[in-house]
mmCIF file of C-alpha atoms in Angstrom:
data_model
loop_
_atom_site.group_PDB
_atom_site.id
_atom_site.type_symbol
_atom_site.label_atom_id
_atom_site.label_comp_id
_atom_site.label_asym_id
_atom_site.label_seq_id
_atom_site.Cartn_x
_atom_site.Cartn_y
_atom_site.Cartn_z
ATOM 1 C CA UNK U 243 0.000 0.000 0.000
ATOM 2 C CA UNK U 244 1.264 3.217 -0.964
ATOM 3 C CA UNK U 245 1.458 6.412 0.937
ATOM 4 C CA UNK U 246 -1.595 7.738 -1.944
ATOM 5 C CA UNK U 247 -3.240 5.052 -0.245
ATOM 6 C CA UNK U 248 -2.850 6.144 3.219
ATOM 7 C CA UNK U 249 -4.317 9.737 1.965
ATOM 8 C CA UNK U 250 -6.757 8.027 0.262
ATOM 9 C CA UNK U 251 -7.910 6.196 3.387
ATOM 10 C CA UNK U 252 -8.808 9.808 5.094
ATOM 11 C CA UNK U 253 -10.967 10.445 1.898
ATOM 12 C CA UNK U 254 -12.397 6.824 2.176
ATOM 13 C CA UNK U 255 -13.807 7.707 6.037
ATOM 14 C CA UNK U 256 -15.029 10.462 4.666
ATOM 15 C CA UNK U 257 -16.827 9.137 1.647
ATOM 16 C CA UNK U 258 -14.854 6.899 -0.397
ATOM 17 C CA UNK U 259 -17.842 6.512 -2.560
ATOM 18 C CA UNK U 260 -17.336 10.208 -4.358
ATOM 19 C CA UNK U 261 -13.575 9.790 -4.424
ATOM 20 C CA UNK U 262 -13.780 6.921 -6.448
ATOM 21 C CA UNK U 263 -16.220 8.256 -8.889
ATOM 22 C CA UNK U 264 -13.545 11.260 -8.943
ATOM 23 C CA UNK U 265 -10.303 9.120 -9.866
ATOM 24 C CA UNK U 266 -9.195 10.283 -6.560
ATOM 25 C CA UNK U 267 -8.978 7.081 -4.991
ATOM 26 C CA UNK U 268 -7.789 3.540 -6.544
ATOM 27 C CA UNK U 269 -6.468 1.536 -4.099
ATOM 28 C CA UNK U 270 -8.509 -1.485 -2.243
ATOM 29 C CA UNK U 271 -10.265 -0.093 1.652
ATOM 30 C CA UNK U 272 -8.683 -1.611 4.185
ATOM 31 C CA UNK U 273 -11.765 -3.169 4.716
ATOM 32 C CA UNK U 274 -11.080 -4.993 1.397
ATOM 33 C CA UNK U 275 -7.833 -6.331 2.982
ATOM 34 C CA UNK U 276 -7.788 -9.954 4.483
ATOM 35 C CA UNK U 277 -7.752 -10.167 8.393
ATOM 36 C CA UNK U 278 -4.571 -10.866 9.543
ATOM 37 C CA UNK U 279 -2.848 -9.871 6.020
ATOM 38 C CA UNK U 280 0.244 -7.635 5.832
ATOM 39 C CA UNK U 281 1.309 -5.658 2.504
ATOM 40 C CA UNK U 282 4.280 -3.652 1.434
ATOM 41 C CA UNK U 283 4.332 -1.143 -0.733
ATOM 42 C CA UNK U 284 5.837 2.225 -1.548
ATOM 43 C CA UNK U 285 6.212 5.386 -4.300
ATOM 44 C CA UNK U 286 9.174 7.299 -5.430
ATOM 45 C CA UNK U 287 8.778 11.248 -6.426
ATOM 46 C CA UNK U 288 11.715 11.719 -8.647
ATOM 47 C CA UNK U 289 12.984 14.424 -10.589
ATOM 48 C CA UNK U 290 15.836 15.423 -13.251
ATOM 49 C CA UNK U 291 15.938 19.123 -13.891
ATOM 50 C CA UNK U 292 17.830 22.381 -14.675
ATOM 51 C CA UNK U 293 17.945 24.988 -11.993
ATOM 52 C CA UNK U 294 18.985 29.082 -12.148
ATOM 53 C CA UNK U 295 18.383 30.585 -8.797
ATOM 54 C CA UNK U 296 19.372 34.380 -8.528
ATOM 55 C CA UNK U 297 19.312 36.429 -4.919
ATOM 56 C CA UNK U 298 19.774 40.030 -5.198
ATOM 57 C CA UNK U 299 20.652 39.702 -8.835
ATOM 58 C CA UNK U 300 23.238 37.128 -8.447
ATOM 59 C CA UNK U 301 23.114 33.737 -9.489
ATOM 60 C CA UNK U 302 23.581 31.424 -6.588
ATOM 61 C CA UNK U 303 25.853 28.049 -5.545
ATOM 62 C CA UNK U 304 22.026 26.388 -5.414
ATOM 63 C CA UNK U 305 21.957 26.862 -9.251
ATOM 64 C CA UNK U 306 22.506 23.392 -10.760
ATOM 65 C CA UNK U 307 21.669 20.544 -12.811
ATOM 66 C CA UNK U 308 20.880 16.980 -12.127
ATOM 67 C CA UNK U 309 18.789 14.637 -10.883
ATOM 68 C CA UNK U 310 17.024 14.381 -6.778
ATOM 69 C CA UNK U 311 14.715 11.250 -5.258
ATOM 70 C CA UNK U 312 12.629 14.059 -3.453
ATOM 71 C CA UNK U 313 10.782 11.414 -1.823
ATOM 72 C CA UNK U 314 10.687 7.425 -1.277
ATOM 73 C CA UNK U 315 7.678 5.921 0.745
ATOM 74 C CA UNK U 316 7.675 2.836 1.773
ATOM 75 C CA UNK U 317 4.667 1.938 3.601
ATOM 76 C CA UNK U 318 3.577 -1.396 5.642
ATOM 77 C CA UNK U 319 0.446 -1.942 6.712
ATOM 78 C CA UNK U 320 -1.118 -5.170 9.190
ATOM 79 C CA UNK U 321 -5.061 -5.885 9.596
ATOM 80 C CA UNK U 322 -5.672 -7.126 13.264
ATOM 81 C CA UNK U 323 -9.577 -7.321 12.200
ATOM 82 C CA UNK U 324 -12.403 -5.742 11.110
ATOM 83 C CA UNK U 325 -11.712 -2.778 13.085
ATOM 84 C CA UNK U 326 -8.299 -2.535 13.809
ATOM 85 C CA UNK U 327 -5.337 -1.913 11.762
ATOM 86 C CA UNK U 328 -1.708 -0.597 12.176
ATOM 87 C CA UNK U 329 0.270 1.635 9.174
ATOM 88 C CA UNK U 330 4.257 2.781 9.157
ATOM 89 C CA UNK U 331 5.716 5.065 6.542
ATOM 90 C CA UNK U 332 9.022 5.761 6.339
ATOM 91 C CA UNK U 333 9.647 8.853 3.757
ATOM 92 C CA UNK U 334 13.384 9.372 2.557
ATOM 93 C CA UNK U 335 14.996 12.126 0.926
ATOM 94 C CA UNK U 336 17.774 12.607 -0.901
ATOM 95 C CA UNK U 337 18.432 16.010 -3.205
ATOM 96 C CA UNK U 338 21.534 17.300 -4.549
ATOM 97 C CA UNK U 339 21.825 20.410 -2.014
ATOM 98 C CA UNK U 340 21.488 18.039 1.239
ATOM 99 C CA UNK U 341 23.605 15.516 2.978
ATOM 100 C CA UNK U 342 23.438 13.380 4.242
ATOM 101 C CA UNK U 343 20.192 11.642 3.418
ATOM 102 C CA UNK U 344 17.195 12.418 5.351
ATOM 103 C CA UNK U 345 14.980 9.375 7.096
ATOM 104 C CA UNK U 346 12.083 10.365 8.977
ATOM 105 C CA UNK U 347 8.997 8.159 10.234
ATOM 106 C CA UNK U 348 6.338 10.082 8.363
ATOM 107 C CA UNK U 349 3.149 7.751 9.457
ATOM 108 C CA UNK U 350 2.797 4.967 12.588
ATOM 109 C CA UNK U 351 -0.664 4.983 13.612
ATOM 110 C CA UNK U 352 -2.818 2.231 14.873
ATOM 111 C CA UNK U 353 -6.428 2.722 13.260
ATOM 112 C CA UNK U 354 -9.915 1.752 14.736
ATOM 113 C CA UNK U 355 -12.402 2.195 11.985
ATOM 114 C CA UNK U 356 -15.868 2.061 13.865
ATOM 115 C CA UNK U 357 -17.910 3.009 11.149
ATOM 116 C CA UNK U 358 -18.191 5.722 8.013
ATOM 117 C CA UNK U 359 -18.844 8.424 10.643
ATOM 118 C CA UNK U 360 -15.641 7.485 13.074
ATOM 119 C CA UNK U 361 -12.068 6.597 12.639
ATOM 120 C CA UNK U 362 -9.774 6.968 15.234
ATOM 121 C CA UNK U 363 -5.889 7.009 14.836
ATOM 122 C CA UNK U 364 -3.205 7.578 17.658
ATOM 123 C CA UNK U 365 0.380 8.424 16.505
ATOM 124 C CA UNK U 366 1.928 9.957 13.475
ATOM 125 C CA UNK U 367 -1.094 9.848 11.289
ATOM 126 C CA UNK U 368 -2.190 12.662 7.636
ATOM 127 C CA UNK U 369 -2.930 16.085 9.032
ATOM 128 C CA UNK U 370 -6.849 17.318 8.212
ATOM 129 C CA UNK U 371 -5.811 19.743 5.451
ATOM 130 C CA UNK U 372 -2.453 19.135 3.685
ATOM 131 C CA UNK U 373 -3.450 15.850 1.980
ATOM 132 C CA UNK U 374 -6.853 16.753 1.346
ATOM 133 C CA UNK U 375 -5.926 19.591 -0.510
ATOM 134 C CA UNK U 376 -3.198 16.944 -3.198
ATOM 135 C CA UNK U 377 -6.056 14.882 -3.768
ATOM 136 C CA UNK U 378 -8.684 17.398 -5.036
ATOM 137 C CA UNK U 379 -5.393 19.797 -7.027
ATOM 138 C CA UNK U 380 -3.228 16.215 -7.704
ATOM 139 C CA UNK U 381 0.516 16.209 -8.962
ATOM 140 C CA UNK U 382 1.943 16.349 -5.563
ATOM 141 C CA UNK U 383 4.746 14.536 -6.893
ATOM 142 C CA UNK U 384 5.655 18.029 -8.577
ATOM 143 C CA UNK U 385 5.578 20.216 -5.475
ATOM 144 C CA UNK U 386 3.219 20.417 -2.296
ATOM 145 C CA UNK U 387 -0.036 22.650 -2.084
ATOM 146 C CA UNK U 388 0.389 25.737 -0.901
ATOM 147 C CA UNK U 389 0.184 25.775 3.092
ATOM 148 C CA UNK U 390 3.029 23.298 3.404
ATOM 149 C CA UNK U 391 5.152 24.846 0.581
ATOM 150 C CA UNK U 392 5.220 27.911 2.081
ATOM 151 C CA UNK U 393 5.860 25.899 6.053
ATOM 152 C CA UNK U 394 2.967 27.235 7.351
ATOM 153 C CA UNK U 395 1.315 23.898 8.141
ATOM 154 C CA UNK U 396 2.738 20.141 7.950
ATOM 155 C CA UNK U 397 1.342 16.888 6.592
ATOM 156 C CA UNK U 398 1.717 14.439 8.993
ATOM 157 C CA UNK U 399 2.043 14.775 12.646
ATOM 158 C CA UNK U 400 2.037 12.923 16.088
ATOM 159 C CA UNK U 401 -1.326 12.766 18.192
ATOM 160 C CA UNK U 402 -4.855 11.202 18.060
ATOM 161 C CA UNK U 403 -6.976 11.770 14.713
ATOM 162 C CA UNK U 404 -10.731 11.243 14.095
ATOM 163 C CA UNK U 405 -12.110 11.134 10.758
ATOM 164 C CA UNK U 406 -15.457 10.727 8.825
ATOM 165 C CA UNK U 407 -18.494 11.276 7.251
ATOM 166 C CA UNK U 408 -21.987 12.099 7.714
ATOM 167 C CA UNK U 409 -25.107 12.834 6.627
ATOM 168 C CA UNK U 410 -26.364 11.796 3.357
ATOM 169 C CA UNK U 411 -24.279 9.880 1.410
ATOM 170 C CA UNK U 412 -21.508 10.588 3.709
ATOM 171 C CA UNK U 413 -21.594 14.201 2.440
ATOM 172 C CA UNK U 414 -20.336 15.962 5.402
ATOM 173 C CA UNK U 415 -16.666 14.903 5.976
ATOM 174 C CA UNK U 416 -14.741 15.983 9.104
ATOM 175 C CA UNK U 417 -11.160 15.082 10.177
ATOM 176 C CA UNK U 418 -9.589 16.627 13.455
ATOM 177 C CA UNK U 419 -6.378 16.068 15.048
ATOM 178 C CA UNK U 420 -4.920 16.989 18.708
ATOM 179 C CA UNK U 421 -1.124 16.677 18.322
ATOM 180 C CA UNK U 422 1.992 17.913 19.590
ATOM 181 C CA UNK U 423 2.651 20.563 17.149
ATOM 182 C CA UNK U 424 6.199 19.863 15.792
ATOM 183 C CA UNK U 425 5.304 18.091 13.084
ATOM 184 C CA UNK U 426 6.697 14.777 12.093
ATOM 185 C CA UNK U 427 10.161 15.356 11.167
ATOM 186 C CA UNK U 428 11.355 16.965 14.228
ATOM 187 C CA UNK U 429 8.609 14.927 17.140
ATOM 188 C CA UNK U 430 8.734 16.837 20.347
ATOM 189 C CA UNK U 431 6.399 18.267 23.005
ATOM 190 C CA UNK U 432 5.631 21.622 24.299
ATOM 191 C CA UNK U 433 3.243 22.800 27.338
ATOM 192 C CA UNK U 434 0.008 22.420 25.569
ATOM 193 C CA UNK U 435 -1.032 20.021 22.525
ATOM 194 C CA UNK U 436 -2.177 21.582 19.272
ATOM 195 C CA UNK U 437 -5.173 21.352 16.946
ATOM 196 C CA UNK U 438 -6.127 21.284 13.356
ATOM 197 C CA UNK U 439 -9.431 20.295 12.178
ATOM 198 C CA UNK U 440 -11.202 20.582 8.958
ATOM 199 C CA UNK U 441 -14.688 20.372 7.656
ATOM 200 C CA UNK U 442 -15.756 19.281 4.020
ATOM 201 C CA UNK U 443 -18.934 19.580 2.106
ATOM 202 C CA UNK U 444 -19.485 17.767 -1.378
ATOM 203 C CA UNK U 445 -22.982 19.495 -2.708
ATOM 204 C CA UNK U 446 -22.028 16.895 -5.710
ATOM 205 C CA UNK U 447 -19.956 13.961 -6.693
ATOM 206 C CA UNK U 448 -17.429 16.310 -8.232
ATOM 207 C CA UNK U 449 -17.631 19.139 -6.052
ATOM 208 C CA UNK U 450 -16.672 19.872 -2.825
ATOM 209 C CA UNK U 451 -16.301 23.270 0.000
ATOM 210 C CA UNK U 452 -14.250 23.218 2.451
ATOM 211 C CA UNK U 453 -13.049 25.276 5.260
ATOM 212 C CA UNK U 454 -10.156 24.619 8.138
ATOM 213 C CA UNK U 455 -8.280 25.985 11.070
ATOM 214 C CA UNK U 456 -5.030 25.111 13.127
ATOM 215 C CA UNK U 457 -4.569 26.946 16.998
ATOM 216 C CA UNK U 458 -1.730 26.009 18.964
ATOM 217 C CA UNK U 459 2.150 26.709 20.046
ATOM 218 C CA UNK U 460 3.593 24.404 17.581
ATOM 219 C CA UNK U 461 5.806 22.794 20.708
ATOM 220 C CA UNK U 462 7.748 25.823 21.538
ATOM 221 C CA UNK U 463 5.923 26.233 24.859
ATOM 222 C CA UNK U 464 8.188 24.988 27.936
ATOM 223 C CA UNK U 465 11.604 25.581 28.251
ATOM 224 C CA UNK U 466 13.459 28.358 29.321
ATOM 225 C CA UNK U 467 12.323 30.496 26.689
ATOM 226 C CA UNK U 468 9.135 32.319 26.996
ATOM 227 C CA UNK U 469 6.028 31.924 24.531
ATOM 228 C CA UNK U 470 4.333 35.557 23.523
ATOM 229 C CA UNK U 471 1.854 33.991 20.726
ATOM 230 C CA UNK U 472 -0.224 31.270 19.430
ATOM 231 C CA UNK U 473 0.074 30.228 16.170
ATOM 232 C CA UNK U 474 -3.465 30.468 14.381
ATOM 233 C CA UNK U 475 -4.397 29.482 10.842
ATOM 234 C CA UNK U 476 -7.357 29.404 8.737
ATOM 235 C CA UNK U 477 -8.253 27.931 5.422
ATOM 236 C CA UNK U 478 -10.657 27.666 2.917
ATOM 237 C CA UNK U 479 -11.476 25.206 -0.220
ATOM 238 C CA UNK U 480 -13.678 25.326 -3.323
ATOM 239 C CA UNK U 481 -12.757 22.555 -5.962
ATOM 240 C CA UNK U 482 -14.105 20.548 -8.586
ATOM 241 C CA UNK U 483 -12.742 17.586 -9.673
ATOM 242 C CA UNK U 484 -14.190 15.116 -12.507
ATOM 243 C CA UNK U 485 -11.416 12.065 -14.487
ATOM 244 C CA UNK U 486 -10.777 14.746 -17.076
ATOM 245 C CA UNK U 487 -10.753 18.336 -15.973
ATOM 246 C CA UNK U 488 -9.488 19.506 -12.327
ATOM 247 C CA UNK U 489 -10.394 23.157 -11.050
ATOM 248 C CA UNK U 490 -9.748 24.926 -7.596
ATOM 249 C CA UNK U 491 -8.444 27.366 -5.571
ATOM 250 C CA UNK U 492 -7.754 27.384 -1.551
ATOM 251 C CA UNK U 493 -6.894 30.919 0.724
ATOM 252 C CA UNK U 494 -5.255 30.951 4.150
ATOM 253 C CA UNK U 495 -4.316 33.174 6.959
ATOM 254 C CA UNK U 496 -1.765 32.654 9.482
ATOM 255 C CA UNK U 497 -1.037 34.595 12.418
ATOM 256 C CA UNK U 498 1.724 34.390 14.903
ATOM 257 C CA UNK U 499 2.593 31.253 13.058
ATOM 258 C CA UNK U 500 6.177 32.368 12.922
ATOM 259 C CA UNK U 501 6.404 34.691 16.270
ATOM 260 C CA UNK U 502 5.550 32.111 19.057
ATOM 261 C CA UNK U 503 8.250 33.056 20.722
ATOM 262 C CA UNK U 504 8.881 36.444 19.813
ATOM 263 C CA UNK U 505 7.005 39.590 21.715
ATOM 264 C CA UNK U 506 6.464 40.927 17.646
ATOM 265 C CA UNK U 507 3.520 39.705 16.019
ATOM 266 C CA UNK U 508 3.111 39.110 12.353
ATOM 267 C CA UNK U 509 0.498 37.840 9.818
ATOM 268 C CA UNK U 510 0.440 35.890 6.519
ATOM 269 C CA UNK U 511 -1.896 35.111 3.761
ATOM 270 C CA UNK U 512 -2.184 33.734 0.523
ATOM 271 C CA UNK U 513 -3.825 31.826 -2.443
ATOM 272 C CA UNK U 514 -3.307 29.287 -4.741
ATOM 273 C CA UNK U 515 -5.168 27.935 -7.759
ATOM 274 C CA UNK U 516 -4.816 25.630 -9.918
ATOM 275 C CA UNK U 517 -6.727 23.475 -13.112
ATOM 276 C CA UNK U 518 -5.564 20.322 -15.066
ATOM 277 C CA UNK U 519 -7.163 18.941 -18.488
ATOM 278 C CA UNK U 520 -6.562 15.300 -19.254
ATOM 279 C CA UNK U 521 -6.730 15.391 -23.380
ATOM 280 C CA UNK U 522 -6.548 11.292 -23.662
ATOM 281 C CA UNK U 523 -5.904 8.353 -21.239
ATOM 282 C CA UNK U 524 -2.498 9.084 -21.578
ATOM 283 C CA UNK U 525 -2.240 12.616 -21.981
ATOM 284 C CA UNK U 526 -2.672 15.936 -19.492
ATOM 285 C CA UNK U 527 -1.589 19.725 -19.002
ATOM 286 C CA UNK U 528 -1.683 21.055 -15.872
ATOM 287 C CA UNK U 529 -1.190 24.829 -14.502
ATOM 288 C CA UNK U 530 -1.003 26.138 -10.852
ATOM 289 C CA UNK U 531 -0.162 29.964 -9.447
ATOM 290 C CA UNK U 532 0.224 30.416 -5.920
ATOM 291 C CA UNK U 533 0.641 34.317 -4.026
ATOM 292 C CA UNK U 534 1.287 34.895 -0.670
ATOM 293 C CA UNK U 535 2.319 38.298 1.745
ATOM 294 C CA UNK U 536 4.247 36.207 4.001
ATOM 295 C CA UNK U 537 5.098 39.377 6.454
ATOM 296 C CA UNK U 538 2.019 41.322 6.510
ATOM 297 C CA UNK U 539 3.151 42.637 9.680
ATOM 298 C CA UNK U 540 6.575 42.979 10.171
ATOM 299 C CA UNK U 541 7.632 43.471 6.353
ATOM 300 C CA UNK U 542 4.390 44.118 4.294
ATOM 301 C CA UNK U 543 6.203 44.626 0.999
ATOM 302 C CA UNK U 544 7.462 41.064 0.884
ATOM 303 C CA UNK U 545 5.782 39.172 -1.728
ATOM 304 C CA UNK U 546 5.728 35.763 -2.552
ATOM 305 C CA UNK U 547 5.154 33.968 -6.628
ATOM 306 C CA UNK U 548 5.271 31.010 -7.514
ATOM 307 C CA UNK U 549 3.966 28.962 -10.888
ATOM 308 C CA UNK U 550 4.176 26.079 -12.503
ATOM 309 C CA UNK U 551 3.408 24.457 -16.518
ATOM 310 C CA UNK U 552 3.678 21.120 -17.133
ATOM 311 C CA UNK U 553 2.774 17.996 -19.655
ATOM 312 C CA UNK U 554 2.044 14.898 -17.634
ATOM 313 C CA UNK U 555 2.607 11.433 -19.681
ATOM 314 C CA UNK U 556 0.916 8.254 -18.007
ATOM 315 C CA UNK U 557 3.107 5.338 -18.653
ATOM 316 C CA UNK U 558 0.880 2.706 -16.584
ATOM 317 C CA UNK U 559 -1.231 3.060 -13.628
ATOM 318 C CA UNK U 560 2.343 2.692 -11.596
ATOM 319 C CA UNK U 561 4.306 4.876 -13.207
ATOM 320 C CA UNK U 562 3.674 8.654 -14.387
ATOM 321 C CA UNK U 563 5.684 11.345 -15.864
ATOM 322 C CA UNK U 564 5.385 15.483 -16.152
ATOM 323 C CA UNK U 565 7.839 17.651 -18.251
ATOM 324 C CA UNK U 566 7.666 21.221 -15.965
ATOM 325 C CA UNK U 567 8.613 24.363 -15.885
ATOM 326 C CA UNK U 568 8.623 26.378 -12.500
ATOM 327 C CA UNK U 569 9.135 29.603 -11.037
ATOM 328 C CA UNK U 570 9.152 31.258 -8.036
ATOM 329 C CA UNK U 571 9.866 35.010 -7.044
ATOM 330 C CA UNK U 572 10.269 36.337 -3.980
ATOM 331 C CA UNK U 573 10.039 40.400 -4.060
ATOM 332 C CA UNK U 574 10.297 43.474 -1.598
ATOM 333 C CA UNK U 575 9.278 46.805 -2.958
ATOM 334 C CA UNK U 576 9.051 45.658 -6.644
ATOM 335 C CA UNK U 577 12.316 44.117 -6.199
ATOM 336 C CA UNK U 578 13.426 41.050 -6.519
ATOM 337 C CA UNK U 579 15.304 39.310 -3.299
ATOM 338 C CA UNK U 580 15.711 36.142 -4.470
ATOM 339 C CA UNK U 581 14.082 34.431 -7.988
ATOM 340 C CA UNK U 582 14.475 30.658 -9.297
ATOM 341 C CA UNK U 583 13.345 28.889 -12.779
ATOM 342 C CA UNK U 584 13.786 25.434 -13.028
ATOM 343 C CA UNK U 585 13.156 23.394 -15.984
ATOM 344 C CA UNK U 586 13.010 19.535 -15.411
ATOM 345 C CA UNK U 587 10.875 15.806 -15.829
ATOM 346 C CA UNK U 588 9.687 14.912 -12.800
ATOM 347 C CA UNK U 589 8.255 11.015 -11.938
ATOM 348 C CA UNK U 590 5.768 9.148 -9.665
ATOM 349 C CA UNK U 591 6.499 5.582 -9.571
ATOM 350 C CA UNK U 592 4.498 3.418 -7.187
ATOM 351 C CA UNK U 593 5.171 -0.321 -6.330
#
């Protein structure tokens, strides 16, 4: 099972039904999955590409060409019964500006699905918003969404999770999760536990509106330094999704998220949209442009671009490639701090 799968799994408590339908979701329940059965699996993001990267006019060491395994999953997963499950992911990383090689335990959860309406996991499980958000914009295996690009939010942390869906047809989805706030690559606690929730609406099959938040002191509390802030965040979703054409856009506000520990406060804010058109069963073009004032507060002319254009080529149902181009800006006053184009292929393998 791969780590789509595990994502897919928060859709499936919340309505696996419409995900399907979607192409969101193609990998067996784990009600499908034999008591007592273990499987293996994983997924590579890989990418080959040309990079310029320019701060303050001048073209940086970080400008380069060549190849990076940006992430390898490899997931295992054990039913105990109908109910209960357990799930581990470990997620390497390997790119050419980092050594060594970064190994972190992204997912270890054990899962109690109770019913469509409640799923419980305790540990390192998907955070409400981050993955939700990949599977309604997809090609997350070119670059996260927005919120965790810019590291205003994280995908997987460690806590207790409940899931589901309600209503008719499982139309109301909800997903909260009470965690420690540090995220999963760096596990640690602080004086208080954090929260991010999220709820969904799908008025159609294809459709869906959602809205989020995250309050907490993302583990910096305790200690002998002194907290000031709490780090807030709010989001919002409208997409539309169908096997052949992808359209949406997401917003969110952070405040604090940065300042925790410092008496200054600060804001940030942002948008991202994005739309996909698959032309045959092989075939797509995608397009996505994200803005963001990341220092409302503190440095209010700081501006924040980013875009990508791409061709995505679907080898098999395992494998799939994109030729991109990207670009991202970073500007003060109308200047430009720091800029980067890349120009690269970029691959999904699963196994």
């Amino acid at each position: 099972m791969t780590v789509s799968s595990l994502l897919r799994r928060v859709a499936a408590g919340a309505g696996a039904a419409f995900f399907l339908a979607l192409g969101l979701a193609g990998g067996a329940h784990a009600a499908d999955t034999p008591v007592g059965a273990t499987t293996l699996g994983g997924k590579l993001f890989l990418d080959v590409s040309h990079l310029n990267a320019y701060r303050n006019g001048q073209r940086t060491a970080t400008s380069r060409n060549g190849a990076d395994l940006k992430r390898f999953y490899l997931d295992l997963e054990h039913r105990f019964s109908d109910v209960w499950s357990a799930h581990l992911t470990t997620d390497i990383n390997w790119a050419r500006d980092s050594s060594p090689t970064d190994l972190w335990l992204k997912h270890a959860y054990l899962q109690g699905a109770f019913s469509k309406a409640l799923v419980l996991r305790f540990g390192s499980a998907p955070l409400p918003w981050a993955g939700f958000v990949n599977q309604w914009s997809g090609y997350r295996y070119v670059d996260k969404e927005l919120v965790t690009r810019l590291k205003f939010g994280a995908s997987a942390d460690w806590g207790v999770h409940a899931l589901g869906a309600l209503g008719d047809r499982g139309r109301l989805q909800y997903a909260a999760s009470v965690i420690s706030g540090s995220s999963f690559k760096h596990p640690r606690t602080g004086d208080r536990p954090d929260v991010e929730a999220r709820v969904a609406w799908q008025p159609s099959a294809h459709s869906v509106l959602a809205v989020g938040g995250y309050d907490g002191e993302r583990a910096l509390g305790g200690g002998n330094l002194p907290t000031y802030h709490t780090a807030r965040r709010w989001d919002a979703m409208a997409a539309y999704a169908t096997q052949r054409v992808r359209l949406g856009a997401q917003y969110f506000r952070a405040v604090d998220w940065n300042q925790v520990r410092s008496p200054r406060g600060d804001c940030a804010s942002g948008w991202s949209a994005w739309a996909s058109v698959v032309l045959d069963p092989r075939w797509a073009v995608f397009a996505r442009y994200d803005r963001a004032d990341t220092s409302a507060s503190l440095d209010p002319s700081r501006r924040d671009h980013y875009a990508n254009l791409g061709v995505a080529y679907r080898v098999s149902r395992q494998v799939q490639l994109a030729a991109v181009y990207k670009r991202e800006r970073i500007s003060h006053e109308h200047l430009a701090l720091s800029s980067s184009n890349e120009l690269g292929v970029y691959a999904q393998i699963g196994f």
